Amino acid sequence: MLKTPKRKPAVGSPPLDHRPFLVKPGSNVRLKDYDPDHAGLFKNKKEAEAALSEDVKALAEAQELLFASDSYSILIIFQAMDAAGKDGAIKHVMSGVNPQGCQVFSYKQPSAEELDHDFLWRYNKGLPERGRIGIFNRSYYEEVLVVRVHPQILAAQRIPNLKKSPVVWRERFEDIRNYERHLHRNGTMIIKFFLNISREEQRQRFVARLSDQAKLWKFSTGDIAERGVWDSYMEAYEEMLGATSSDHAPWYIIPANKKGFARACVADVITSHIRRLGLKYPEVSPEKRHELLAIKRKLEAEGKGK
């Protein structure tokens, strides 16, 4: 069984309590109750980076065990407003994981082929196989977020007998809950993160991007259009988070104004969830052990004969 490594008492290791960020199933979420500036017990960026480093190492060990056991898969979902730090969180948190055991999918506008299927169809192709960690940078939750904020997108999906809002969103919430329950029953652990950035912090990050020649490629004029309907997105997120968080597929609202804390918290949540699986390395039978021992002795004898 994977043992929980003891945190070293070095600088940057205050305990991370991520329970306040967990969304209770069916709860009435009010994002104004979640402080995007929260930074836990960390006094500065250095402490957050030290804690992240510890969890990155623990996650690398957990991923190796996950791959060896070949029984569960992990699906990690990131949702957020633009500039909240999804890409950075994925890059830093997964920095120690073997690339062979991890895959990342970033979903953009659906293709014509994808529009000819149900709204969950295209995501099935990106699901991680047993032993692997899969990451969705944006996901099927866009279907109850951006599609809700921009109803013309829903109209373009050509769904027969489409029911009017708000019924359609309640039905999609139900579809998503059933979908995630199905995945859970078949061995996929689902962990979902909403990176909670403030509107002012987003403004500052946009300005920083527009002031840096190396980051201009990251900026899209569409980002400003989406910023213009910020309140509509917040309302959509609030209802979605409460309606689709569950014991087997929980949502975590992660304070994202402080990038260091956000990354450390995400890493800690992931490693904590994987430890709960109680994974073990595959056992080797006595016969196989005897065979391998004989091979080892033979190889050692070859070395002595040189």
Short mmCIF file of C-alpha atoms in Angstrom, two decimals:
data_model
loop_
_atom_site.label_atom_id
_atom_site.label_comp_id
_atom_site.label_asym_id
_atom_site.label_seq_id
_atom_site.Cartn_x
_atom_site.Cartn_y
_atom_site.Cartn_z
CA MET A 1 0.00 0.00 0.00
CA LEU A 2 1.21 3.47 -0.80
CA LYS A 3 2.39 5.07 2.39
CA THR A 4 1.71 8.71 2.99
CA PRO A 5 5.14 10.35 3.04
CA LYS A 6 5.82 12.50 6.06
CA ARG A 7 6.26 16.14 5.25
CA LYS A 8 9.68 17.48 6.05
CA PRO A 9 9.69 20.34 8.56
CA ALA A 10 11.53 22.53 6.07
CA VAL A 11 10.37 25.96 5.07
CA GLY A 12 7.32 25.84 2.84
CA SER A 13 5.59 22.88 4.44
CA PRO A 14 2.60 24.16 6.40
CA PRO A 15 -0.22 21.60 6.16
CA LEU A 16 -2.68 22.11 3.34
CA ASP A 17 -6.31 21.84 4.34
CA HIS A 18 -8.27 21.57 1.12
CA ARG A 19 -11.56 20.59 2.76
CA PRO A 20 -12.90 24.18 2.72
CA PHE A 21 -12.63 24.13 -1.07
CA LEU A 22 -14.63 20.91 -1.50
CA VAL A 23 -18.12 21.46 -2.90
CA LYS A 24 -20.75 19.42 -1.10
CA PRO A 25 -23.17 17.58 -3.43
CA GLY A 26 -26.34 19.55 -4.01
CA SER A 27 -25.08 22.59 -2.13
CA ASN A 28 -26.07 26.15 -2.97
CA VAL A 29 -22.74 27.55 -4.17
CA ARG A 30 -22.07 31.27 -3.86
CA LEU A 31 -18.69 32.15 -5.29
CA LYS A 32 -18.57 35.35 -3.26
CA ASP A 33 -18.10 33.07 -0.23
CA TYR A 34 -14.82 31.76 -1.69
CA ASP A 35 -11.89 34.16 -1.42
CA PRO A 36 -9.73 33.92 -4.60
CA ASP A 37 -6.88 35.61 -2.67
CA HIS A 38 -6.72 32.85 -0.04
CA ALA A 39 -3.19 31.48 0.38
CA GLY A 40 -3.53 29.08 3.31
CA LEU A 41 -0.75 29.21 5.86
CA PHE A 42 1.88 30.11 3.29
CA LYS A 43 3.63 33.38 4.07
CA ASN A 44 5.18 33.78 0.64
CA LYS A 45 5.74 32.26 -2.78
CA LYS A 46 8.82 30.36 -1.60
CA GLU A 47 6.85 28.38 0.96
CA ALA A 48 4.17 27.48 -1.58
CA GLU A 49 6.80 26.29 -4.07
CA ALA A 50 8.46 24.12 -1.40
CA ALA A 51 5.14 22.44 -0.60
CA LEU A 52 4.43 21.96 -4.31
CA SER A 53 7.84 20.32 -4.76
CA GLU A 54 7.04 17.78 -2.06
CA ASP A 55 3.69 16.91 -3.57
CA VAL A 56 5.13 16.67 -7.09
CA LYS A 57 7.52 14.00 -5.81
CA ALA A 58 4.69 12.19 -4.03
CA LEU A 59 2.53 12.39 -7.15
CA ALA A 60 5.32 10.90 -9.27
CA GLU A 61 5.52 7.94 -6.88
CA ALA A 62 1.74 7.58 -6.84
CA GLN A 63 1.58 7.65 -10.65
CA GLU A 64 4.21 4.90 -10.88
CA LEU A 65 2.14 2.74 -8.53
CA LEU A 66 -1.03 3.55 -10.48
CA PHE A 67 0.66 2.45 -13.70
CA ALA A 68 2.04 -0.75 -12.16
CA SER A 69 -1.28 -1.81 -10.60
CA ASP A 70 -3.12 -1.24 -13.90
CA SER A 71 -6.53 -1.25 -12.21
CA TYR A 72 -7.68 2.36 -11.90
CA SER A 73 -7.45 5.41 -14.12
CA ILE A 74 -7.54 9.04 -12.99
CA LEU A 75 -9.44 11.79 -14.81
CA ILE A 76 -8.59 15.34 -13.72
CA ILE A 77 -10.79 18.17 -15.00
CA PHE A 78 -9.83 21.85 -15.02
CA GLN A 79 -12.38 24.60 -15.59
CA ALA A 80 -11.86 28.32 -15.18
CA MET A 81 -12.20 31.74 -16.70
CA ASP A 82 -9.45 32.89 -19.06
CA ALA A 83 -6.04 33.63 -17.46
CA ALA A 84 -6.91 31.71 -14.27
CA GLY A 85 -3.81 29.53 -14.64
CA LYS A 86 -5.03 26.16 -15.94
CA ASP A 87 -2.03 25.64 -18.23
CA GLY A 88 0.44 26.65 -15.53
CA ALA A 89 -1.17 24.39 -12.96
CA ILE A 90 -1.03 21.41 -15.30
CA LYS A 91 2.58 22.14 -16.24
CA HIS A 92 3.87 22.52 -12.68
CA VAL A 93 1.78 19.90 -10.91
CA MET A 94 2.49 17.18 -13.46
CA SER A 95 6.16 18.13 -13.95
CA GLY A 96 7.46 15.03 -12.15
CA VAL A 97 5.08 12.50 -13.70
CA ASN A 98 6.33 10.06 -16.34
CA PRO A 99 4.93 11.31 -19.68
CA GLN A 100 4.08 7.72 -20.60
CA GLY A 101 1.56 7.62 -17.76
CA CYS A 102 -0.15 10.94 -18.41
CA GLN A 103 -2.14 12.52 -21.23
CA VAL A 104 -3.63 16.02 -21.62
CA PHE A 105 -6.51 17.03 -23.86
CA SER A 106 -7.57 20.63 -24.48
CA TYR A 107 -11.03 20.93 -25.96
CA LYS A 108 -11.94 23.79 -28.27
CA GLN A 109 -14.98 24.34 -30.48
CA PRO A 110 -16.54 21.04 -31.63
CA SER A 111 -16.03 19.94 -35.23
CA ALA A 112 -18.83 19.18 -37.68
CA GLU A 113 -18.42 15.47 -36.95
CA GLU A 114 -18.63 16.08 -33.20
CA LEU A 115 -21.75 18.20 -33.59
CA ASP A 116 -23.41 15.23 -35.28
CA HIS A 117 -23.15 13.26 -32.01
CA ASP A 118 -24.38 13.78 -28.47
CA PHE A 119 -22.52 16.36 -26.39
CA LEU A 120 -20.53 13.75 -24.43
CA TRP A 121 -19.39 11.71 -27.45
CA ARG A 122 -16.13 13.48 -28.25
CA TYR A 123 -14.86 13.22 -24.68
CA ASN A 124 -14.99 9.43 -24.63
CA LYS A 125 -12.07 9.30 -27.03
CA GLY A 126 -9.88 11.17 -24.55
CA LEU A 127 -10.63 9.11 -21.46
CA PRO A 128 -7.51 7.65 -19.79
CA GLU A 129 -6.92 3.92 -19.90
CA ARG A 130 -6.27 1.94 -16.73
CA GLY A 131 -3.00 2.88 -15.10
CA ARG A 132 -2.91 6.37 -16.61
CA ILE A 133 -3.76 9.91 -15.56
CA GLY A 134 -5.87 11.88 -18.02
CA ILE A 135 -6.33 15.64 -17.86
CA PHE A 136 -9.10 17.61 -19.52
CA ASN A 137 -8.15 21.27 -19.94
CA ARG A 138 -11.77 22.37 -20.28
CA SER A 139 -14.23 19.54 -20.71
CA TYR A 140 -17.84 18.49 -21.22
CA TYR A 141 -18.68 21.09 -18.59
CA GLU A 142 -18.37 23.69 -21.34
CA GLU A 143 -21.75 22.34 -22.44
CA VAL A 144 -23.39 23.86 -19.35
CA LEU A 145 -21.16 26.94 -19.19
CA VAL A 146 -20.20 28.59 -22.49
CA VAL A 147 -23.21 27.00 -24.22
CA ARG A 148 -25.46 28.38 -21.51
CA VAL A 149 -23.98 31.86 -21.65
CA HIS A 150 -24.18 31.85 -25.45
CA PRO A 151 -27.49 30.11 -26.33
CA GLN A 152 -26.84 30.42 -30.07
CA ILE A 153 -24.30 27.61 -29.65
CA LEU A 154 -26.99 25.32 -28.29
CA ALA A 155 -29.24 26.15 -31.25
CA ALA A 156 -26.43 25.12 -33.64
CA GLN A 157 -26.32 21.63 -32.11
CA ARG A 158 -29.52 20.71 -33.94
CA ILE A 159 -30.96 18.68 -31.06
CA PRO A 160 -34.51 17.46 -31.86
CA ASN A 161 -37.28 18.30 -29.40
CA LEU A 162 -34.90 20.50 -27.42
CA LYS A 163 -36.49 21.64 -24.21
CA LYS A 164 -36.23 25.25 -23.18
CA SER A 165 -34.09 26.65 -20.39
CA PRO A 166 -33.82 25.91 -17.49
CA VAL A 167 -35.02 22.34 -18.11
CA VAL A 168 -32.27 21.64 -20.63
CA TRP A 169 -29.57 22.52 -18.08
CA ARG A 170 -31.10 20.34 -15.37
CA GLU A 171 -31.19 17.47 -17.86
CA ARG A 172 -27.57 18.02 -18.83
CA PHE A 173 -26.55 18.09 -15.19
CA GLU A 174 -28.31 14.74 -14.79
CA ASP A 175 -26.60 13.35 -17.90
CA ILE A 176 -23.20 14.42 -16.59
CA ARG A 177 -23.82 12.94 -13.13
CA ASN A 178 -24.86 9.63 -14.71
CA TYR A 179 -21.85 9.70 -17.04
CA GLU A 180 -19.44 10.25 -14.17
CA ARG A 181 -21.15 7.59 -12.08
CA HIS A 182 -20.67 5.14 -14.95
CA LEU A 183 -16.97 6.02 -15.22
CA HIS A 184 -16.53 5.68 -11.46
CA ARG A 185 -18.14 2.24 -11.41
CA ASN A 186 -15.72 1.14 -14.09
CA GLY A 187 -12.57 2.22 -12.29
CA THR A 188 -12.07 5.88 -13.21
CA MET A 189 -11.42 8.25 -10.32
CA ILE A 190 -12.60 11.77 -11.21
CA ILE A 191 -11.23 14.94 -9.58
CA LYS A 192 -12.51 18.33 -10.73
CA PHE A 193 -10.98 21.76 -10.17
CA PHE A 194 -12.51 25.19 -10.70
CA LEU A 195 -9.69 27.74 -10.51
CA ASN A 196 -11.37 30.71 -8.89
CA ILE A 197 -9.80 33.94 -10.11
CA SER A 198 -11.17 37.41 -9.39
CA ARG A 199 -12.20 39.77 -12.19
CA GLU A 200 -9.55 42.28 -11.10
CA GLU A 201 -6.80 39.66 -11.09
CA GLN A 202 -7.85 38.59 -14.57
CA ARG A 203 -7.61 42.22 -15.72
CA GLN A 204 -4.08 42.51 -14.35
CA ARG A 205 -2.99 39.28 -16.03
CA PHE A 206 -4.45 40.41 -19.35
CA VAL A 207 -2.52 43.68 -19.09
CA ALA A 208 0.67 41.74 -18.27
CA ARG A 209 0.19 39.54 -21.33
CA LEU A 210 -0.39 42.52 -23.59
CA SER A 211 2.78 44.11 -22.21
CA ASP A 212 4.98 41.09 -22.90
CA GLN A 213 5.95 40.35 -26.51
CA ALA A 214 6.58 36.71 -25.64
CA LYS A 215 3.02 36.30 -24.33
CA LEU A 216 1.03 38.16 -26.97
CA TRP A 217 0.24 34.86 -28.71
CA LYS A 218 -1.73 33.81 -25.63
CA PHE A 219 -4.17 36.65 -25.97
CA SER A 220 -7.34 36.47 -28.02
CA THR A 221 -9.83 39.25 -28.64
CA GLY A 222 -12.45 36.67 -27.72
CA ASP A 223 -11.09 36.75 -24.17
CA ILE A 224 -12.35 40.31 -23.81
CA ALA A 225 -15.77 39.34 -25.16
CA GLU A 226 -16.06 36.59 -22.56
CA ARG A 227 -14.94 38.98 -19.84
CA GLY A 228 -17.90 41.17 -20.81
CA VAL A 229 -20.33 38.46 -19.68
CA TRP A 230 -18.47 37.68 -16.44
CA ASP A 231 -21.57 37.78 -14.24
CA SER A 232 -23.41 35.33 -16.51
CA TYR A 233 -20.50 32.92 -16.25
CA MET A 234 -20.41 33.20 -12.47
CA GLU A 235 -24.11 32.34 -12.28
CA ALA A 236 -23.60 29.36 -14.58
CA TYR A 237 -20.60 28.15 -12.57
CA GLU A 238 -22.43 28.44 -9.26
CA GLU A 239 -25.34 26.27 -10.37
CA MET A 240 -23.11 23.78 -12.18
CA LEU A 241 -20.73 23.30 -9.24
CA GLY A 242 -23.50 22.49 -6.78
CA ALA A 243 -25.46 20.31 -9.19
CA THR A 244 -22.57 18.14 -10.39
CA SER A 245 -20.28 17.70 -7.38
CA SER A 246 -20.58 14.21 -5.89
CA ASP A 247 -18.76 11.92 -3.49
CA HIS A 248 -17.24 9.99 -6.40
CA ALA A 249 -16.58 13.03 -8.65
CA PRO A 250 -16.04 16.06 -6.38
CA TRP A 251 -15.50 19.67 -7.36
CA TYR A 252 -12.86 21.77 -5.63
CA ILE A 253 -13.05 25.57 -5.83
CA ILE A 254 -9.37 26.50 -5.74
CA PRO A 255 -8.33 30.10 -4.91
CA ALA A 256 -6.36 31.10 -8.00
CA ASN A 257 -5.18 34.67 -7.48
CA LYS A 258 -2.00 33.31 -5.86
CA LYS A 259 -0.58 30.90 -8.42
CA GLY A 260 1.79 29.23 -5.97
CA PHE A 261 -0.97 28.31 -3.55
CA ALA A 262 -3.31 27.16 -6.33
CA ARG A 263 -0.70 24.77 -7.74
CA ALA A 264 0.29 23.43 -4.32
CA CYS A 265 -3.34 22.86 -3.40
CA VAL A 266 -4.15 21.07 -6.67
CA ALA A 267 -1.14 18.77 -6.27
CA ASP A 268 -2.07 17.98 -2.68
CA VAL A 269 -5.67 17.14 -3.57
CA ILE A 270 -4.61 14.78 -6.37
CA THR A 271 -2.04 12.90 -4.28
CA SER A 272 -4.52 12.61 -1.41
CA HIS A 273 -7.15 11.06 -3.67
CA ILE A 274 -4.74 8.55 -5.21
CA ARG A 275 -3.56 7.43 -1.77
CA ARG A 276 -7.13 6.58 -0.84
CA LEU A 277 -7.19 3.90 -3.52
CA GLY A 278 -4.87 1.70 -1.43
CA LEU A 279 -2.93 0.59 -4.51
CA LYS A 280 -0.30 -2.14 -4.36
CA TYR A 281 2.40 -3.29 -6.71
CA PRO A 282 1.52 -6.57 -8.50
CA GLU A 283 2.46 -9.61 -6.43
CA VAL A 284 4.94 -12.11 -7.81
CA SER A 285 4.25 -15.79 -7.21
CA PRO A 286 6.82 -17.98 -5.36
CA GLU A 287 7.50 -19.84 -8.58
CA LYS A 288 8.17 -16.63 -10.46
CA ARG A 289 10.39 -15.36 -7.63
CA HIS A 290 12.43 -18.57 -7.80
CA GLU A 291 12.79 -18.18 -11.56
CA LEU A 292 13.88 -14.55 -11.28
CA LEU A 293 16.36 -15.38 -8.53
CA ALA A 294 17.95 -17.97 -10.80
CA ILE A 295 18.26 -15.39 -13.57
CA LYS A 296 19.83 -12.92 -11.15
CA ARG A 297 22.42 -15.47 -10.03
CA LYS A 298 23.26 -16.27 -13.61
CA LEU A 299 23.79 -12.60 -14.47
CA GLU A 300 25.97 -12.12 -11.37
CA ALA A 301 28.04 -15.15 -12.35
CA GLU A 302 28.60 -13.68 -15.81
CA GLY A 303 30.00 -10.55 -14.20
CA LYS A 304 32.42 -12.50 -12.05
CA GLY A 305 33.69 -14.45 -15.06
CA LYS A 306 34.96 -11.30 -16.83
#
